[in-house]
Amino acid sequence: MLNAFSIDVEDWYHILNSPATPEVMLWDSLESRVETNLRLLLEMLDTANVRATFFWLGWIGDRNKSLLRECSDAGHEIASHGYHHVLPDKVGAELFKDDIDRAKKTLEDITGKQVLGFRVAGFGISKSTSWTFDIIKEVGYEYDSSVFPGFRAHNSMFATSVGTHMIQTETGPLIEVPVAATKVLGLRLYFFGGGYLRLSPLRLIQWGIKRLHQAGYPLIVYIHPRELDPDQPRLPLSPIRRFRCYVNLKSTLPKLQWLLKECDFVPICELANLTQQGDQKQLSLPFMLPRLKILR
Ligand SMILES: [Zn+2]
């Protein structure tokens, strides 16, 4: 079965929902570790001959243009993680629209390729901010990968479908590729990204993938460059956030190496039957997705 390997391209201080998170105006003054960590990921992917989807922050892309082009030229899909890593419920519809529109244009200008996919900061879409999907489609994205079908600090989308589905927005259909969840006795369990991946033993991850594939769902791995960096500076977070953000950082690399060796990955746009073109006017729309479900 085809799966997707995704990376949210941001730096060590892009952690949400904490008073310790530095304000945007301070970002330029902080040490940048994203290039070193991203190069490590690019080397791993190259060795494994895997093409991935990189959800870049526009702000990071603007400051690392040649690395962004390198990433795109290596055959990886360049998608958007917004410009300033904003949460829709914190900034409201108007500023959110400006932010994700700016990110799309920035990444397209630098790479010369159309940006089809979007993932919001912190999987931060909830039932109360479902207007976010209308804006994502309105500014020109064709798919979204922001839904975490469960309970989280800044969202709650538990009732959402766990597989790829279609969301009907005000301006047309938007493909949704949610985080992969394994269902066990009615419970949804998560092993395949971020702190869940770092906390879960490899055997549990292997078991989860088997169950996921038996149910007919692709594996969607998500990771941040900082999760390969045990030596990153630590933000003064609350004890529980410190645990979530920094636990088992040394385990990320061997787990990713195993995943890249054992599973077949394609960029998310290919998983969703979309074609990314250098010519921004050409696009094949996947109106006949398998297991198509209309959510709204
Ligand atoms: Zn993020």
mmCIF file of C-alpha atoms and ligand atoms in Angstrom:
data_model
loop_
_atom_site.group_PDB
_atom_site.id
_atom_site.type_symbol
_atom_site.label_atom_id
_atom_site.label_comp_id
_atom_site.label_asym_id
_atom_site.label_seq_id
_atom_site.Cartn_x
_atom_site.Cartn_y
_atom_site.Cartn_z
ATOM 1 C CA MET A 1 0.000 0.000 0.000
ATOM 2 C CA LEU A 2 1.170 3.534 -0.770
ATOM 3 C CA ASN A 3 1.741 5.832 2.188
ATOM 4 C CA ALA A 4 2.951 9.412 2.714
ATOM 5 C CA PHE A 5 5.899 10.815 4.654
ATOM 6 C CA SER A 6 5.458 14.459 5.631
ATOM 7 C CA ILE A 7 7.636 17.061 7.304
ATOM 8 C CA ASP A 8 6.448 20.353 8.839
ATOM 9 C CA VAL A 9 9.380 22.657 8.105
ATOM 10 C CA GLU A 10 9.848 24.944 11.093
ATOM 11 C CA ASP A 11 12.542 25.644 13.679
ATOM 12 C CA TRP A 12 13.100 24.555 17.291
ATOM 13 C CA TYR A 13 11.161 27.501 18.762
ATOM 14 C CA HIS A 14 7.981 27.080 16.672
ATOM 15 C CA ILE A 15 6.096 25.458 19.530
ATOM 16 C CA LEU A 16 2.499 26.550 20.055
ATOM 17 C CA ASN A 17 0.293 27.481 22.985
ATOM 18 C CA SER A 18 2.917 28.398 25.549
ATOM 19 C CA PRO A 19 3.871 31.766 27.077
ATOM 20 C CA ALA A 20 7.479 30.645 26.456
ATOM 21 C CA THR A 21 7.010 30.722 22.658
ATOM 22 C CA PRO A 22 9.031 33.631 21.219
ATOM 23 C CA GLU A 23 7.083 36.372 19.408
ATOM 24 C CA VAL A 24 7.526 36.671 15.625
ATOM 25 C CA MET A 25 9.603 39.852 16.029
ATOM 26 C CA LEU A 26 12.253 37.832 17.930
ATOM 27 C CA TRP A 27 12.562 34.947 15.468
ATOM 28 C CA ASP A 28 15.344 36.535 13.399
ATOM 29 C CA SER A 29 17.477 36.988 16.519
ATOM 30 C CA LEU A 30 17.342 33.290 17.484
ATOM 31 C CA GLU A 31 19.739 30.555 16.448
ATOM 32 C CA SER A 32 18.523 28.749 13.308
ATOM 33 C CA ARG A 33 18.877 24.968 13.401
ATOM 34 C CA VAL A 34 16.390 24.114 10.654
ATOM 35 C CA GLU A 35 18.933 23.812 7.818
ATOM 36 C CA THR A 36 21.144 21.238 9.569
ATOM 37 C CA ASN A 37 18.156 19.132 10.634
ATOM 38 C CA LEU A 38 16.465 19.402 7.244
ATOM 39 C CA ARG A 39 19.659 18.348 5.462
ATOM 40 C CA LEU A 40 19.770 15.246 7.650
ATOM 41 C CA LEU A 41 16.198 14.413 6.623
ATOM 42 C CA LEU A 42 16.933 15.077 2.947
ATOM 43 C CA GLU A 43 19.939 12.737 3.089
ATOM 44 C CA MET A 44 17.867 10.010 4.731
ATOM 45 C CA LEU A 45 15.157 10.350 2.095
ATOM 46 C CA ASP A 46 17.727 10.334 -0.691
ATOM 47 C CA THR A 47 19.366 7.170 0.675
ATOM 48 C CA ALA A 48 15.971 5.476 0.921
ATOM 49 C CA ASN A 49 14.928 6.810 -2.513
ATOM 50 C CA VAL A 50 11.737 8.255 -1.031
ATOM 51 C CA ARG A 51 9.926 11.413 -2.151
ATOM 52 C CA ALA A 52 8.136 13.180 0.674
ATOM 53 C CA THR A 53 5.839 16.164 1.252
ATOM 54 C CA PHE A 54 7.427 19.162 2.966
ATOM 55 C CA PHE A 55 4.965 21.628 4.527
ATOM 56 C CA TRP A 56 7.166 24.753 4.649
ATOM 57 C CA LEU A 57 6.503 27.812 6.745
ATOM 58 C CA GLY A 58 6.677 30.726 4.290
ATOM 59 C CA TRP A 59 8.817 32.590 6.843
ATOM 60 C CA ILE A 60 11.403 29.760 6.802
ATOM 61 C CA GLY A 61 11.252 29.555 2.984
ATOM 62 C CA ASP A 62 11.968 33.269 2.644
ATOM 63 C CA ARG A 63 15.123 32.858 4.762
ATOM 64 C CA ASN A 64 16.308 29.574 3.187
ATOM 65 C CA LYS A 65 15.510 30.026 -0.503
ATOM 66 C CA SER A 66 18.288 27.834 -1.905
ATOM 67 C CA LEU A 67 17.476 25.000 0.521
ATOM 68 C CA LEU A 68 13.806 25.242 -0.465
ATOM 69 C CA ARG A 69 14.720 25.041 -4.168
ATOM 70 C CA GLU A 70 17.049 22.115 -3.432
ATOM 71 C CA CYS A 71 14.225 20.316 -1.647
ATOM 72 C CA SER A 72 11.866 20.928 -4.571
ATOM 73 C CA ASP A 73 14.473 19.988 -7.200
ATOM 74 C CA ALA A 74 15.104 16.672 -5.388
ATOM 75 C CA GLY A 75 11.540 15.684 -6.381
ATOM 76 C CA HIS A 76 9.825 16.319 -3.060
ATOM 77 C CA GLU A 77 6.441 18.009 -2.924
ATOM 78 C CA ILE A 78 6.533 21.548 -1.531
ATOM 79 C CA ALA A 79 3.372 22.325 0.406
ATOM 80 C CA SER A 80 2.468 25.108 2.823
ATOM 81 C CA HIS A 81 2.411 25.307 6.623
ATOM 82 C CA GLY A 82 1.289 28.963 6.557
ATOM 83 C CA TYR A 83 3.621 31.964 6.757
ATOM 84 C CA HIS A 84 3.857 32.748 10.476
ATOM 85 C CA HIS A 85 2.614 29.490 12.073
ATOM 86 C CA VAL A 86 -0.701 30.995 13.181
ATOM 87 C CA LEU A 87 -3.701 29.232 14.713
ATOM 88 C CA PRO A 88 -7.051 30.141 13.057
ATOM 89 C CA ASP A 89 -8.906 30.601 16.354
ATOM 90 C CA LYS A 90 -6.195 32.950 17.652
ATOM 91 C CA VAL A 91 -5.942 35.298 14.630
ATOM 92 C CA GLY A 92 -9.447 35.119 13.100
ATOM 93 C CA ALA A 93 -10.541 34.583 9.494
ATOM 94 C CA GLU A 94 -9.101 37.712 7.869
ATOM 95 C CA LEU A 95 -5.540 37.435 9.207
ATOM 96 C CA PHE A 96 -5.556 33.675 8.689
ATOM 97 C CA LYS A 97 -6.471 34.153 5.028
ATOM 98 C CA ASP A 98 -3.702 36.727 4.535
ATOM 99 C CA ASP A 99 -1.173 34.424 6.214
ATOM 100 C CA ILE A 100 -1.865 31.296 4.163
ATOM 101 C CA ASP A 101 -2.226 33.253 0.931
ATOM 102 C CA ARG A 102 1.176 34.895 1.539
ATOM 103 C CA ALA A 103 2.752 31.488 2.284
ATOM 104 C CA LYS A 104 1.396 29.964 -0.946
ATOM 105 C CA LYS A 105 2.614 32.850 -3.108
ATOM 106 C CA THR A 106 6.022 32.930 -1.393
ATOM 107 C CA LEU A 107 6.666 29.200 -1.880
ATOM 108 C CA GLU A 108 5.419 29.284 -5.494
ATOM 109 C CA ASP A 109 7.600 32.306 -6.337
ATOM 110 C CA ILE A 110 10.722 30.619 -4.941
ATOM 111 C CA THR A 111 10.179 27.134 -6.437
ATOM 112 C CA GLY A 112 8.296 28.053 -9.630
ATOM 113 C CA LYS A 113 5.882 25.202 -8.903
ATOM 114 C CA GLN A 114 2.261 25.209 -7.857
ATOM 115 C CA VAL A 115 1.641 24.594 -4.155
ATOM 116 C CA LEU A 116 -1.351 22.281 -3.826
ATOM 117 C CA GLY A 117 -1.342 21.270 -0.187
ATOM 118 C CA PHE A 118 -1.768 22.987 3.166
ATOM 119 C CA ARG A 119 -1.362 21.948 6.800
ATOM 120 C CA VAL A 120 -2.301 24.365 9.574
ATOM 121 C CA ALA A 121 -0.026 24.981 12.579
ATOM 122 C CA GLY A 122 -0.519 22.397 15.318
ATOM 123 C CA PHE A 123 -3.296 20.556 13.384
ATOM 124 C CA GLY A 124 -5.239 23.483 14.851
ATOM 125 C CA ILE A 125 -8.636 23.213 13.151
ATOM 126 C CA SER A 126 -11.624 22.441 15.358
ATOM 127 C CA LYS A 127 -15.373 22.188 14.790
ATOM 128 C CA SER A 128 -15.673 25.855 15.815
ATOM 129 C CA THR A 129 -13.165 26.948 13.160
ATOM 130 C CA SER A 130 -14.445 24.817 10.270
ATOM 131 C CA TRP A 131 -14.637 28.083 8.243
ATOM 132 C CA THR A 132 -10.899 27.461 7.873
ATOM 133 C CA PHE A 133 -11.613 24.889 5.127
ATOM 134 C CA ASP A 134 -13.492 27.517 3.067
ATOM 135 C CA ILE A 135 -10.490 29.859 3.253
ATOM 136 C CA ILE A 136 -7.976 27.117 2.413
ATOM 137 C CA LYS A 137 -9.905 26.338 -0.783
ATOM 138 C CA GLU A 138 -10.628 29.999 -1.540
ATOM 139 C CA VAL A 139 -6.941 30.956 -1.665
ATOM 140 C CA GLY A 140 -6.246 28.088 -4.075
ATOM 141 C CA TYR A 141 -5.106 25.013 -2.182
ATOM 142 C CA GLU A 142 -6.460 21.720 -3.566
ATOM 143 C CA TYR A 143 -5.932 19.526 -0.519
ATOM 144 C CA ASP A 144 -5.619 19.948 3.202
ATOM 145 C CA SER A 145 -3.809 17.754 5.719
ATOM 146 C CA SER A 146 -4.674 19.619 8.922
ATOM 147 C CA VAL A 147 -7.208 17.311 10.527
ATOM 148 C CA PHE A 148 -6.148 15.352 13.565
ATOM 149 C CA PRO A 149 -9.148 13.033 14.066
ATOM 150 C CA GLY A 150 -9.028 13.063 17.859
ATOM 151 C CA PHE A 151 -8.661 15.261 20.941
ATOM 152 C CA ARG A 152 -5.756 17.714 21.167
ATOM 153 C CA ALA A 153 -4.814 20.858 23.070
ATOM 154 C CA HIS A 154 -5.945 23.186 20.286
ATOM 155 C CA ASN A 155 -8.594 21.206 18.456
ATOM 156 C CA SER A 156 -11.219 18.507 18.718
ATOM 157 C CA MET A 157 -12.163 16.737 15.520
ATOM 158 C CA PHE A 158 -13.009 13.372 17.010
ATOM 159 C CA ALA A 159 -16.123 12.817 14.901
ATOM 160 C CA THR A 160 -14.177 13.301 11.664
ATOM 161 C CA SER A 161 -13.529 10.451 9.238
ATOM 162 C CA VAL A 162 -10.069 8.881 9.594
ATOM 163 C CA GLY A 163 -9.534 8.233 5.860
ATOM 164 C CA THR A 164 -9.006 10.557 2.899
ATOM 165 C CA HIS A 165 -12.282 12.285 2.140
ATOM 166 C CA MET A 166 -13.753 15.321 0.409
ATOM 167 C CA ILE A 167 -14.924 18.462 2.194
ATOM 168 C CA GLN A 168 -17.455 20.595 0.353
ATOM 169 C CA THR A 169 -16.467 24.251 0.776
ATOM 170 C CA GLU A 170 -18.154 27.465 -0.390
ATOM 171 C CA THR A 171 -15.880 27.556 -3.451
ATOM 172 C CA GLY A 172 -15.678 23.868 -4.333
ATOM 173 C CA PRO A 173 -14.401 20.507 -3.108
ATOM 174 C CA LEU A 174 -11.310 20.293 -0.895
ATOM 175 C CA ILE A 175 -9.563 16.956 -0.431
ATOM 176 C CA GLU A 176 -8.787 16.175 3.210
ATOM 177 C CA VAL A 177 -5.918 13.822 4.072
ATOM 178 C CA PRO A 178 -6.094 13.502 7.877
ATOM 179 C CA VAL A 179 -3.474 12.173 10.279
ATOM 180 C CA ALA A 180 -3.538 8.364 10.322
ATOM 181 C CA ALA A 181 -5.327 6.797 13.286
ATOM 182 C CA THR A 182 -5.527 3.107 14.167
ATOM 183 C CA LYS A 183 -8.908 1.974 15.455
ATOM 184 C CA VAL A 184 -8.968 -0.568 18.288
ATOM 185 C CA LEU A 185 -12.244 -1.492 20.048
ATOM 186 C CA GLY A 186 -13.755 1.816 19.004
ATOM 187 C CA LEU A 187 -10.755 3.803 20.243
ATOM 188 C CA ARG A 188 -8.500 5.807 17.943
ATOM 189 C CA LEU A 189 -4.791 5.384 18.616
ATOM 190 C CA TYR A 190 -1.940 7.429 17.142
ATOM 191 C CA PHE A 191 1.623 6.211 16.675
ATOM 192 C CA PHE A 192 2.865 7.763 13.457
ATOM 193 C CA GLY A 193 4.069 11.306 14.103
ATOM 194 C CA GLY A 194 5.466 13.860 16.536
ATOM 195 C CA GLY A 195 5.449 12.924 20.218
ATOM 196 C CA TYR A 196 3.299 9.843 19.507
ATOM 197 C CA LEU A 197 6.014 8.404 17.276
ATOM 198 C CA ARG A 198 8.777 9.267 19.749
ATOM 199 C CA LEU A 199 6.899 7.745 22.690
ATOM 200 C CA SER A 200 5.717 4.557 20.976
ATOM 201 C CA PRO A 201 8.046 1.557 20.889
ATOM 202 C CA LEU A 202 8.852 0.390 17.364
ATOM 203 C CA ARG A 203 6.898 -2.857 17.875
ATOM 204 C CA LEU A 204 3.752 -0.886 18.678
ATOM 205 C CA ILE A 205 4.295 1.285 15.588
ATOM 206 C CA GLN A 206 4.710 -1.857 13.462
ATOM 207 C CA TRP A 207 1.510 -3.335 14.911
ATOM 208 C CA GLY A 208 -0.326 -0.047 14.282
ATOM 209 C CA ILE A 209 0.765 0.060 10.631
ATOM 210 C CA LYS A 210 -0.438 -3.496 10.112
ATOM 211 C CA ARG A 211 -3.873 -2.685 11.546
ATOM 212 C CA LEU A 212 -4.045 0.551 9.553
ATOM 213 C CA HIS A 213 -3.295 -1.243 6.287
ATOM 214 C CA GLN A 214 -5.716 -4.086 7.102
ATOM 215 C CA ALA A 215 -8.428 -1.431 7.461
ATOM 216 C CA GLY A 216 -7.454 -0.049 4.033
ATOM 217 C CA TYR A 217 -5.935 3.251 5.187
ATOM 218 C CA PRO A 218 -2.548 4.648 4.160
ATOM 219 C CA LEU A 219 0.096 5.495 6.725
ATOM 220 C CA ILE A 220 0.647 9.267 7.000
ATOM 221 C CA VAL A 221 3.884 9.965 8.875
ATOM 222 C CA TYR A 222 4.475 13.524 10.132
ATOM 223 C CA ILE A 223 7.627 14.877 11.718
ATOM 224 C CA HIS A 224 9.403 18.169 12.446
ATOM 225 C CA PRO A 225 13.115 18.759 11.703
ATOM 226 C CA ARG A 226 13.684 19.593 15.421
ATOM 227 C CA GLU A 227 12.601 16.072 16.370
ATOM 228 C CA LEU A 228 15.894 14.785 14.951
ATOM 229 C CA ASP A 229 17.862 17.216 17.100
ATOM 230 C CA PRO A 230 18.508 16.030 20.682
ATOM 231 C CA ASP A 231 20.843 19.011 21.243
ATOM 232 C CA GLN A 232 18.313 21.737 20.393
ATOM 233 C CA PRO A 233 17.905 24.571 22.942
ATOM 234 C CA ARG A 234 14.987 24.025 25.325
ATOM 235 C CA LEU A 235 12.162 26.547 25.760
ATOM 236 C CA PRO A 236 11.055 27.032 29.392
ATOM 237 C CA LEU A 237 7.800 25.101 28.905
ATOM 238 C CA SER A 238 5.507 23.643 31.569
ATOM 239 C CA PRO A 239 6.602 20.161 32.770
ATOM 240 C CA ILE A 240 3.962 18.362 30.686
ATOM 241 C CA ARG A 241 4.825 20.344 27.531
ATOM 242 C CA ARG A 242 8.545 19.754 28.116
ATOM 243 C CA PHE A 243 7.834 16.055 28.256
ATOM 244 C CA ARG A 244 5.718 16.091 25.073
ATOM 245 C CA CYS A 245 8.148 18.223 23.083
ATOM 246 C CA TYR A 246 11.456 16.716 24.139
ATOM 247 C CA VAL A 247 10.808 13.081 25.105
ATOM 248 C CA ASN A 248 12.788 10.378 23.260
ATOM 249 C CA LEU A 249 14.354 12.719 20.690
ATOM 250 C CA LYS A 250 17.144 10.202 20.142
ATOM 251 C CA SER A 251 14.618 7.556 19.081
ATOM 252 C CA THR A 252 13.318 9.559 16.084
ATOM 253 C CA LEU A 253 16.165 8.786 13.688
ATOM 254 C CA PRO A 254 16.164 4.953 13.978
ATOM 255 C CA LYS A 255 12.353 4.847 13.830
ATOM 256 C CA LEU A 256 12.280 6.976 10.669
ATOM 257 C CA GLN A 257 15.020 4.869 9.104
ATOM 258 C CA TRP A 258 12.957 1.740 9.758
ATOM 259 C CA LEU A 259 9.810 3.341 8.303
ATOM 260 C CA LEU A 260 11.640 4.514 5.180
ATOM 261 C CA LYS A 261 13.075 1.030 4.635
ATOM 262 C CA GLU A 262 9.895 -0.955 5.247
ATOM 263 C CA CYS A 263 7.071 1.156 3.768
ATOM 264 C CA ASP A 264 6.385 2.594 0.305
ATOM 265 C CA PHE A 265 5.871 6.362 0.303
ATOM 266 C CA VAL A 266 4.703 8.901 -2.269
ATOM 267 C CA PRO A 267 4.059 12.647 -1.815
ATOM 268 C CA ILE A 268 0.584 13.423 -0.454
ATOM 269 C CA CYS A 269 -0.474 15.107 -3.718
ATOM 270 C CA GLU A 270 0.069 11.775 -5.490
ATOM 271 C CA LEU A 271 -1.765 9.873 -2.764
ATOM 272 C CA ALA A 272 -4.685 12.262 -3.398
ATOM 273 C CA ASN A 273 -4.435 11.752 -7.180
ATOM 274 C CA LEU A 274 -3.320 15.342 -7.768
ATOM 275 C CA THR A 275 -0.615 16.302 -10.231
ATOM 276 C CA GLN A 276 1.842 19.027 -9.312
ATOM 277 C CA GLN A 277 2.904 20.976 -12.348
ATOM 278 C CA GLY A 278 5.628 23.539 -12.935
ATOM 279 C CA ASP A 279 3.083 25.375 -15.059
ATOM 280 C CA GLN A 280 0.715 26.802 -12.493
ATOM 281 C CA LYS A 281 -2.222 26.693 -14.890
ATOM 282 C CA GLN A 282 -2.177 22.925 -15.387
ATOM 283 C CA LEU A 283 -3.881 20.760 -12.820
ATOM 284 C CA SER A 284 -5.767 17.508 -12.913
ATOM 285 C CA LEU A 285 -8.569 17.462 -10.387
ATOM 286 C CA PRO A 286 -9.440 14.204 -8.655
ATOM 287 C CA PHE A 287 -13.209 14.285 -8.768
ATOM 288 C CA MET A 288 -13.301 10.483 -8.631
ATOM 289 C CA LEU A 289 -11.401 9.713 -5.419
ATOM 290 C CA PRO A 290 -11.800 6.210 -4.020
ATOM 291 C CA ARG A 291 -13.960 5.988 -0.874
ATOM 292 C CA LEU A 292 -15.216 9.493 -1.557
ATOM 293 C CA LYS A 293 -17.169 10.947 1.338
ATOM 294 C CA ILE A 294 -18.782 14.359 1.497
ATOM 295 C CA LEU A 295 -18.317 15.718 4.993
ATOM 296 C CA ARG A 296 -20.188 19.000 4.955
HETATM 297 ZN ZN ZN B 1 3.957 23.557 12.907
#
